[in-house]
CSV table of C-alpha atoms in Angstrom, one decimal:
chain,number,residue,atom,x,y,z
A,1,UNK,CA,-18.8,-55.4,-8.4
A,2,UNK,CA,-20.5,-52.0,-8.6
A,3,UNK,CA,-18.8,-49.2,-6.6
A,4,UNK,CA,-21.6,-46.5,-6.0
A,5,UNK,CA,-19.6,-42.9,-5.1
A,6,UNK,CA,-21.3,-41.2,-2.4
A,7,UNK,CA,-19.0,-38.5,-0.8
A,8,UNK,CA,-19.7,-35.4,1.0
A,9,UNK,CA,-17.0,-32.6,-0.1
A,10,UNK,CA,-16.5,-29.3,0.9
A,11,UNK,CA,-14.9,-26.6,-1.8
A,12,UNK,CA,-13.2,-24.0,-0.1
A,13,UNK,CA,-12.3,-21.4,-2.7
A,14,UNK,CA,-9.1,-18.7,-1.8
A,15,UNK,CA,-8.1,-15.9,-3.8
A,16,UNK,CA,-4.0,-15.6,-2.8
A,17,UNK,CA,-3.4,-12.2,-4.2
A,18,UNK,CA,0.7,-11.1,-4.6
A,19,UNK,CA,2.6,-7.6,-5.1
A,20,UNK,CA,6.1,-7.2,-6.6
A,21,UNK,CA,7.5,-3.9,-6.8
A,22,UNK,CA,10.8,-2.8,-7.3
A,23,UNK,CA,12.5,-1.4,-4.6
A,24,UNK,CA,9.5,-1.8,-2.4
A,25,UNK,CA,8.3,-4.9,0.2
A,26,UNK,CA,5.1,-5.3,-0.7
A,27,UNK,CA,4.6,-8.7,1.5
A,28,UNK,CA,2.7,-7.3,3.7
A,29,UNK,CA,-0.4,-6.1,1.2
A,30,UNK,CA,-0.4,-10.3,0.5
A,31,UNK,CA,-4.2,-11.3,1.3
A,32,UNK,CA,-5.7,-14.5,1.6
A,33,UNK,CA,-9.2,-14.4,1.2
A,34,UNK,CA,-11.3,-17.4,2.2
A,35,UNK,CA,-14.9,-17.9,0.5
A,36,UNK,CA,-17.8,-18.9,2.5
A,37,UNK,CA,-17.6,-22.6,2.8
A,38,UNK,CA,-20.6,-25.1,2.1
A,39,UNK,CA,-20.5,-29.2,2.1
A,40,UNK,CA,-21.8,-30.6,-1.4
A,41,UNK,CA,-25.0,-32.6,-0.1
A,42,UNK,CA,-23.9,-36.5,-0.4
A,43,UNK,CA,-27.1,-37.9,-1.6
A,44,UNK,CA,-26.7,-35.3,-4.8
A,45,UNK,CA,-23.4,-37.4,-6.2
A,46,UNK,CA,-24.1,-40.1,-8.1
A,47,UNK,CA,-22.4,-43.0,-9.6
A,48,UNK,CA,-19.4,-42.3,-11.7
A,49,UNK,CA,-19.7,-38.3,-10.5
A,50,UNK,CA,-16.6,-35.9,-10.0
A,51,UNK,CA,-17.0,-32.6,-8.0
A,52,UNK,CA,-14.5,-30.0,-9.5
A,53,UNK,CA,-13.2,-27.7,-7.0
A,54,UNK,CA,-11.1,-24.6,-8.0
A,55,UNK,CA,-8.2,-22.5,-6.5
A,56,UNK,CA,-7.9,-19.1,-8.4
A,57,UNK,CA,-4.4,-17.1,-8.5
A,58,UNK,CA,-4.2,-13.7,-9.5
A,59,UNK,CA,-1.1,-11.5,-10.2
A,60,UNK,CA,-1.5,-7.7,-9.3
A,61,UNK,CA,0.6,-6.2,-12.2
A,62,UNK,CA,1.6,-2.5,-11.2
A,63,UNK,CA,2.8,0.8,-13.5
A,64,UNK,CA,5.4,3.3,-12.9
A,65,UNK,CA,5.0,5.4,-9.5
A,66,UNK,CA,3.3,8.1,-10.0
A,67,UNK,CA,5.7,10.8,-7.5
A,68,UNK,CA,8.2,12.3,-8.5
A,69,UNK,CA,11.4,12.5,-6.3
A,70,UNK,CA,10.2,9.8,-4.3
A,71,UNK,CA,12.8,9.2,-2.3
A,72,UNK,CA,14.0,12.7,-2.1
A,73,UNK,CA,16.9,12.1,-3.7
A,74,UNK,CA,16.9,14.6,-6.2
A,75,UNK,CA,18.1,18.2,-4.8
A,76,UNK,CA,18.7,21.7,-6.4
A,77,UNK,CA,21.5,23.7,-5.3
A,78,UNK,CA,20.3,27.3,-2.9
A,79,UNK,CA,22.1,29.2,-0.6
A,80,UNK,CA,19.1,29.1,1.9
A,81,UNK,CA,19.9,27.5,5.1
A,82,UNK,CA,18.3,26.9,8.6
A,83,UNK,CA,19.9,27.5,12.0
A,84,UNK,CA,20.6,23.7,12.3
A,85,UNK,CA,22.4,23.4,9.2
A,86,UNK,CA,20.3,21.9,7.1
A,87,UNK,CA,18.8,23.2,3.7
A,88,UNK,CA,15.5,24.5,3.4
A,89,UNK,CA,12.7,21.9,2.7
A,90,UNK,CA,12.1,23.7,-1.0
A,91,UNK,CA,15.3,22.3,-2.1
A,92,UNK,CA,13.9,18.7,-3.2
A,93,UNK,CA,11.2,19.3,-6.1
A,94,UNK,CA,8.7,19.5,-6.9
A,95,UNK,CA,8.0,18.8,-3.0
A,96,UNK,CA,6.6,21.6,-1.6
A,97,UNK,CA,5.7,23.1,1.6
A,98,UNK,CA,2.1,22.9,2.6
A,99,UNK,CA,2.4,23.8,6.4
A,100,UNK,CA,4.8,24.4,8.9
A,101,UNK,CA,8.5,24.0,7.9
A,102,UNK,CA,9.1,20.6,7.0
A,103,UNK,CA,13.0,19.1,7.3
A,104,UNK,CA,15.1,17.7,5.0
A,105,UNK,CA,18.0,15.4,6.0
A,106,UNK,CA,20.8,13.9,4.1
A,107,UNK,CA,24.3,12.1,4.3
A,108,UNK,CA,25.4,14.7,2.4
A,109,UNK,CA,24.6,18.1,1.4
A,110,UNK,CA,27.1,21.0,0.5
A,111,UNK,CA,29.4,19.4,2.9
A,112,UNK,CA,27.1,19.0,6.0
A,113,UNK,CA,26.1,15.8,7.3
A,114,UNK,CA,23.0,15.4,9.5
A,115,UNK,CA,22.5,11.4,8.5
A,116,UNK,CA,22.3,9.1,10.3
A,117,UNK,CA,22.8,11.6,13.6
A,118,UNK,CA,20.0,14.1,12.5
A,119,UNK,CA,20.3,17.2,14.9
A,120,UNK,CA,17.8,17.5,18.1
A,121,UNK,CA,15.7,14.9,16.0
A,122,UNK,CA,17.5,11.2,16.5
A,123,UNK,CA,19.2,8.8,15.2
A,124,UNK,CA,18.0,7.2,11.8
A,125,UNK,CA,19.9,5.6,8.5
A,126,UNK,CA,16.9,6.5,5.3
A,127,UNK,CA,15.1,3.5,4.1
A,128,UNK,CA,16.5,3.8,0.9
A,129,UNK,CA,19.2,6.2,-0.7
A,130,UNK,CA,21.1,8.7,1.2
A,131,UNK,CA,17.9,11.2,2.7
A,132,UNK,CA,14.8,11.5,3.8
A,133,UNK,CA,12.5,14.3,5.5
A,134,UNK,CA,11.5,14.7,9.0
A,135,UNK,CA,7.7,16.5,9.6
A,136,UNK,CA,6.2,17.6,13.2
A,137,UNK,CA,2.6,15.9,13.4
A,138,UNK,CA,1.8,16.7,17.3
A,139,UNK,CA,2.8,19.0,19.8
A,140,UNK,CA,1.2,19.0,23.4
A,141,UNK,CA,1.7,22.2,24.2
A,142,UNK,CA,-0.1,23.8,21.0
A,143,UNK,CA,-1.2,23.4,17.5
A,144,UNK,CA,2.6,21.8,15.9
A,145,UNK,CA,1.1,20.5,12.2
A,146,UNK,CA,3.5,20.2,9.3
A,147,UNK,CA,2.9,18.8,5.8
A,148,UNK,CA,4.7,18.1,2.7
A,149,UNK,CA,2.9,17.9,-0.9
A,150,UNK,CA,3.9,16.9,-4.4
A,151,UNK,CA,1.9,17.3,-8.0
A,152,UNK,CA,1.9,13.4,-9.0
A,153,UNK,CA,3.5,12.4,-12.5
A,154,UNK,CA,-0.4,12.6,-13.9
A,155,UNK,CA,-3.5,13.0,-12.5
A,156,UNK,CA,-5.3,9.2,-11.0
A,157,UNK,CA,-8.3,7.8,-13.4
A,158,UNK,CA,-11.8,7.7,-12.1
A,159,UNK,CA,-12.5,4.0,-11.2
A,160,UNK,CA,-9.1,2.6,-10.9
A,161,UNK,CA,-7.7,1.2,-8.3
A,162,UNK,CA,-4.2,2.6,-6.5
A,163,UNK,CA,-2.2,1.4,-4.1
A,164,UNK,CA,-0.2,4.2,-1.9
A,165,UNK,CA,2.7,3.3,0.5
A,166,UNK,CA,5.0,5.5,2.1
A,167,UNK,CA,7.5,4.7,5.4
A,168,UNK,CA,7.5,6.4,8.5
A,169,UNK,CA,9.9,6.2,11.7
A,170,UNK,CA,9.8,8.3,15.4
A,171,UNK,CA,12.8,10.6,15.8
A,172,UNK,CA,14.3,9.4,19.3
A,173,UNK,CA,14.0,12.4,21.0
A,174,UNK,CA,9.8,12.8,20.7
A,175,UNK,CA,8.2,12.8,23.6
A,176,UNK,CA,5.0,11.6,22.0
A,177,UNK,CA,4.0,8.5,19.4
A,178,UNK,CA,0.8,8.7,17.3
A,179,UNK,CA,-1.5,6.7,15.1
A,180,UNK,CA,-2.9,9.6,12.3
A,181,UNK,CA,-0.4,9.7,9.8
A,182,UNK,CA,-1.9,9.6,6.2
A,183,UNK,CA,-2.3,10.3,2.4
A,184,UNK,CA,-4.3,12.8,1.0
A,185,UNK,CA,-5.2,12.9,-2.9
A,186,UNK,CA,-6.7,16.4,-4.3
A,187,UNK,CA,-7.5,17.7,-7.9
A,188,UNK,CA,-5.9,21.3,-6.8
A,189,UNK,CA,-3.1,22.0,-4.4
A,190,UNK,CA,-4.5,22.7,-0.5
A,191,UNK,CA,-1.8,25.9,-1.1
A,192,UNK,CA,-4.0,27.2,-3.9
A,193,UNK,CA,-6.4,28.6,-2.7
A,194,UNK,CA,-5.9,29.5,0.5
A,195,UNK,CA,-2.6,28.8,1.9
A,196,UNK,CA,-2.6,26.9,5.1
A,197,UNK,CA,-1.5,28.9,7.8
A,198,UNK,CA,1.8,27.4,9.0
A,199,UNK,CA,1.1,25.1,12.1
A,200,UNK,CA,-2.8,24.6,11.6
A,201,UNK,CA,-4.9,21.1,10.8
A,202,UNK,CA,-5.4,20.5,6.8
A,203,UNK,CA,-9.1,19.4,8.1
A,204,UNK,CA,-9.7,17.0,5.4
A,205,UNK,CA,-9.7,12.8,5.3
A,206,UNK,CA,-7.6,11.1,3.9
A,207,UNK,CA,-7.8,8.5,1.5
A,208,UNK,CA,-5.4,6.5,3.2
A,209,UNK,CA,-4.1,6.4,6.9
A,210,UNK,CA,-2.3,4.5,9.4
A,211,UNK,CA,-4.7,2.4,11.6
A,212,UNK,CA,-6.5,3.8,14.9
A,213,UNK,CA,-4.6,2.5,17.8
A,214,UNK,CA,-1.8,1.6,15.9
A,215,UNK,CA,0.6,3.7,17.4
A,216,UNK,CA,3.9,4.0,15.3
A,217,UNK,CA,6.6,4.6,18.1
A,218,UNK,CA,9.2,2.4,16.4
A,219,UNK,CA,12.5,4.0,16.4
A,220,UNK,CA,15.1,2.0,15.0
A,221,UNK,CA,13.1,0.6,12.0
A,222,UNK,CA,11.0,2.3,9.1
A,223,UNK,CA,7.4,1.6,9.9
A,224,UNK,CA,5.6,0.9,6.3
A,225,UNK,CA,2.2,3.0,5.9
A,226,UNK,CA,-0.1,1.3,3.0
A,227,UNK,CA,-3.8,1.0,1.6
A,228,UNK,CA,-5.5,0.5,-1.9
A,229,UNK,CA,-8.3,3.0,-2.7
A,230,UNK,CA,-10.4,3.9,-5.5
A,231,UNK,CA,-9.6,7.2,-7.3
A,232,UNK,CA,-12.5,9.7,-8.0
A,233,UNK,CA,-10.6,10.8,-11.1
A,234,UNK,CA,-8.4,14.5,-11.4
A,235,UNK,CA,-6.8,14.3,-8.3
A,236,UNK,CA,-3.3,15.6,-9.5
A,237,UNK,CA,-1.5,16.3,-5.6
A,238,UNK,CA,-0.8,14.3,-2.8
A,239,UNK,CA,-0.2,15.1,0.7
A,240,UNK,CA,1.2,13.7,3.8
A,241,UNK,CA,0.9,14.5,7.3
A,242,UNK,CA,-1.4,14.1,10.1
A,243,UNK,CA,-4.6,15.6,9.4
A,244,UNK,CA,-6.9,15.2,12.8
A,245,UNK,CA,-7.4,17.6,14.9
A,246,UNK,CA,-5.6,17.5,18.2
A,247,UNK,CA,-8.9,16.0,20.4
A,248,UNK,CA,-9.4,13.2,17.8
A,249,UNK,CA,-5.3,12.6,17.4
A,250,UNK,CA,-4.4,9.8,19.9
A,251,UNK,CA,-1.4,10.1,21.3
A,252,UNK,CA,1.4,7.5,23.2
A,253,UNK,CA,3.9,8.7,26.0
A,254,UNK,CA,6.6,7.5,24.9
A,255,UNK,CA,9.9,9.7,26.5
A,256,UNK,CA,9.8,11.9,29.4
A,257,UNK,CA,12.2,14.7,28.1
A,258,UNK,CA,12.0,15.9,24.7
A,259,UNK,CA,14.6,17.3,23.1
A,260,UNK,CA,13.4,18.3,19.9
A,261,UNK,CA,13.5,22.3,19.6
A,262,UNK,CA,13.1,21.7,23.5
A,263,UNK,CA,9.2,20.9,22.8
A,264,UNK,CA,6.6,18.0,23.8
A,265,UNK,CA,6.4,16.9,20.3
A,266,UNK,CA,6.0,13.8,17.7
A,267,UNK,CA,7.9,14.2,15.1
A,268,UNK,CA,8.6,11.4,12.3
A,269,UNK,CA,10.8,10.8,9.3
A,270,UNK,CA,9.1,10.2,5.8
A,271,UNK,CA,11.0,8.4,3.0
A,272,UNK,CA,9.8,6.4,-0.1
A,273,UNK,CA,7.2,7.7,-1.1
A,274,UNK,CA,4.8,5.6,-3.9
A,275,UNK,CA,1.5,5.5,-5.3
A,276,UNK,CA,1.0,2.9,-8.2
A,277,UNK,CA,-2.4,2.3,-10.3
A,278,UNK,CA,-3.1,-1.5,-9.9
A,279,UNK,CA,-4.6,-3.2,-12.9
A,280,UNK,CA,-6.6,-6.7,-12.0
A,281,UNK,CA,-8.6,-9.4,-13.8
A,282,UNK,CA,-11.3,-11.0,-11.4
A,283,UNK,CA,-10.3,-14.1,-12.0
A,284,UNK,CA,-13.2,-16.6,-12.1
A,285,UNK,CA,-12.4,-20.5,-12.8
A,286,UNK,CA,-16.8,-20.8,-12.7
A,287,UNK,CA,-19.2,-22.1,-10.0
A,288,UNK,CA,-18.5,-25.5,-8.2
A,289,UNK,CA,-19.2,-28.3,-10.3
A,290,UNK,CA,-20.5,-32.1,-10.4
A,291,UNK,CA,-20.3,-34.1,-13.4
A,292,UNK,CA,-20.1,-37.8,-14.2
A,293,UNK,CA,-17.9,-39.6,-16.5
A,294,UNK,CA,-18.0,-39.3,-19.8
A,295,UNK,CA,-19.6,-35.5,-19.6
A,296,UNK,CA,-17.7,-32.0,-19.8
A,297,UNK,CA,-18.4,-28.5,-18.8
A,298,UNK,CA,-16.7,-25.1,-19.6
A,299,UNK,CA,-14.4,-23.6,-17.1
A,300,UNK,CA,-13.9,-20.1,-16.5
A,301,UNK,CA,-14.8,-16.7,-18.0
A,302,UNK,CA,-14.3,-14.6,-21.2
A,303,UNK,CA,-10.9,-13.8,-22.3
A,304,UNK,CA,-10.1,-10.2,-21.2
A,305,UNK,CA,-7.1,-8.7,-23.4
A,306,UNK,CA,-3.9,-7.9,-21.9
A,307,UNK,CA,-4.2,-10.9,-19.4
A,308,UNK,CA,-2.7,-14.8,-19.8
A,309,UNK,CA,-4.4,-17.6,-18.2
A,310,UNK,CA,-2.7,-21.3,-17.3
A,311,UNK,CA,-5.0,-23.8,-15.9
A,312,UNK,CA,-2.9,-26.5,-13.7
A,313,UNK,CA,-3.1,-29.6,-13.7
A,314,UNK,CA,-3.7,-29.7,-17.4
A,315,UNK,CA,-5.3,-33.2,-17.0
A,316,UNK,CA,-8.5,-33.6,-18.6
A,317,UNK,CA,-8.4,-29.8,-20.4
A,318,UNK,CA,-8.2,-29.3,-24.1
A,319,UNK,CA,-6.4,-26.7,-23.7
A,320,UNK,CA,-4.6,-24.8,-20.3
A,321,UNK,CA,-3.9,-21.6,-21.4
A,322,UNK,CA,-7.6,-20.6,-22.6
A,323,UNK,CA,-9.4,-18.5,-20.7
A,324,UNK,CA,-12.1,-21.2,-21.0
A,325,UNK,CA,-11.1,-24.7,-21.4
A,326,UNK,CA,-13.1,-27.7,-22.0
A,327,UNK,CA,-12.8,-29.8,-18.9
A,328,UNK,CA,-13.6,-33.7,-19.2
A,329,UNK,CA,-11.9,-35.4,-16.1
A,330,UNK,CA,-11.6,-38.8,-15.0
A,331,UNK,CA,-11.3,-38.3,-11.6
A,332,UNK,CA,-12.2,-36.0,-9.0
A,333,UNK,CA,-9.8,-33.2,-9.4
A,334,UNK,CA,-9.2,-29.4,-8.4
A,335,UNK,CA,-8.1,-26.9,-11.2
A,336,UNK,CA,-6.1,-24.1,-10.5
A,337,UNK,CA,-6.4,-20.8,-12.5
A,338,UNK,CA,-3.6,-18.2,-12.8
A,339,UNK,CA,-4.0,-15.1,-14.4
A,340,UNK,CA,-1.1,-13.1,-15.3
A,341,UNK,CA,-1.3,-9.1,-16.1
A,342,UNK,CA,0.8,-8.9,-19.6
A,343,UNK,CA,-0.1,-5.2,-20.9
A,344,UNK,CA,3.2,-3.8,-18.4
């Protein structure tokens, strides 16, 4: 008896992309992306035909983070100290001032202590190490802007990709939450030239910023702040604060008495600080395919060097771990295609 195969099949092709960072949780940059979906015609499968659908995997490999003293960790010894006991933010280079006065905490510092109980600010233990800084990004009662900026380790590439994280928590004692905290990337320091005046908007966009409406009044936790862009190449400084105006910054009452520096403020801690160039293959297993028994047809793409490819199952391939393999199934079957970045 003849058995004619007449089966209507729809591919649905996902891209799962994954990070892994050191000392960073990168789960939530995990995507899945789901293709545009489109049933394969039954009267076009003939006898004997197999449709070859395809799942393509691709690992993000990252480089070295690109800011120094990420964590604030690293301090220099100076006898300058504010009226609450803490050093002055200059102390942690090459982090720099680039408005207001931005604070630094610590567990420990020349014998003071102002972690986890951080004067008039809250209560916080740092997402990593034993500090972390605290910046003013909105005060109702008048302009309350404060910013920190580093030079990176080198200057980003034209083209390439980068993905920027950094963490973020509400002191307890603001009376306000807000949703424009972000990133921004320029070729020169915004100090040079001319210096922002302490207090005032940097009126610039940023390349990467927390979400409109998304109003970051946690307390207790660190809040992660995160994007991918693509670099216009030079830019050698980065800068975090919150750089809308006060009529376009949204704000969240959050506390009825505030009793940071006895002000109507938000004010959030900053700790971990990373930006990381991502290097990708677009992986690409081919177009949907129907053949019938006995034929083959070419999977994939070219090779591109500093990449490793492993085709699963390996049934029916002449070989797995080509970039291309022959396929010449037997039986209706999906391939999956993983590409691994090797060059790091």
């Amino acid at each position: 008896m003849n058995h004619l195969w007449k089966m209507a099949y729809i591919c649905t092709a996902y891209i799962l992309t994954t990070v892994s960072l050191p000392q960073t949780n990168w789960s939530s940059l995990n995507k899945k992306i789901q293709k545009e979906t489109s049933p394969f015609p039954c009267n076009t499968l003939g006898k004997g035909c197999f449709f070859l659908s395809f799942l393509f995997f691709i690992n993000f490999s990252y480089s070295q983070n690109l800011v120094p003293n990420s964590s604030f960790e690293d301090t220099i010894s100076f006898n300058n100290w504010l009226s609450i006991g803490q050093p002055d933010f200059g102390m942690i280079p090459p982090w720099f001032c680039a408005g207001g006065s931005p604070d630094y905490w610590s567990e420990s510092w020349g014998g003071f202590s102002q972690v986890p109980d951080v004067p008039n600010a809250g209560f916080q233990y740092p997402h990593s190490g034993i500090a972390f800084i605290g910046i003013g990004v909105y005060w109702s009662g008048g302009t309350f802007y404060e910013y920190i900026e580093t030079p990176l380790i080198h200057p980003l590439v034209g083209g390439k990709k980068y993905c920027v994280s950094f963490y973020v928590s509400l002191g307890n004692t603001s009376m306000f939450a807000i949703d424009a905290i972000g990133a921004y990337f320029s070729n020169d320091s915004i100090m040079s030239p001319p210096p922002i005046q302490a207090g005032f908007t940097i009126k610039v966009t940023p390349q990467i910023e927390n979400s409109r409406g998304n109003y970051i009044n946690d307390t207790s936790n660190w809040v992660e702040i995160s994007g991918v862009f693509i670099a216009s190449g030079g830019e050698s400084f980065l800068t975090i604060g919150n750089f809308r105006v006060d009529s376009l910054t949204d704000t969240l009452h959050v506390k009825v008495d505030s009793a940071l520096f006895s002000q109507n403020v938000a004010y959030y801690f900053i700790d971990d600080v990373s930006v990381v160039a991502i290097k990708e293959d677009s992986a690409n297993a081919g177009k949907d395919t129907t053949i019938c028994k006995g034929q083959s047809c070419l999977l994939g793409s070219a090779a591109v060097s500093g990449f490793a490819y492993y085709w699963s199952p390996s049934l029916g391939l002449d070989d797995s771990t080509k970039a291309q393999p022959l396929a010449s199934p037997t039986i209706r079957i999906t391939y999956v295609l993983r590409v691994i970045d090797t060059s790091y």
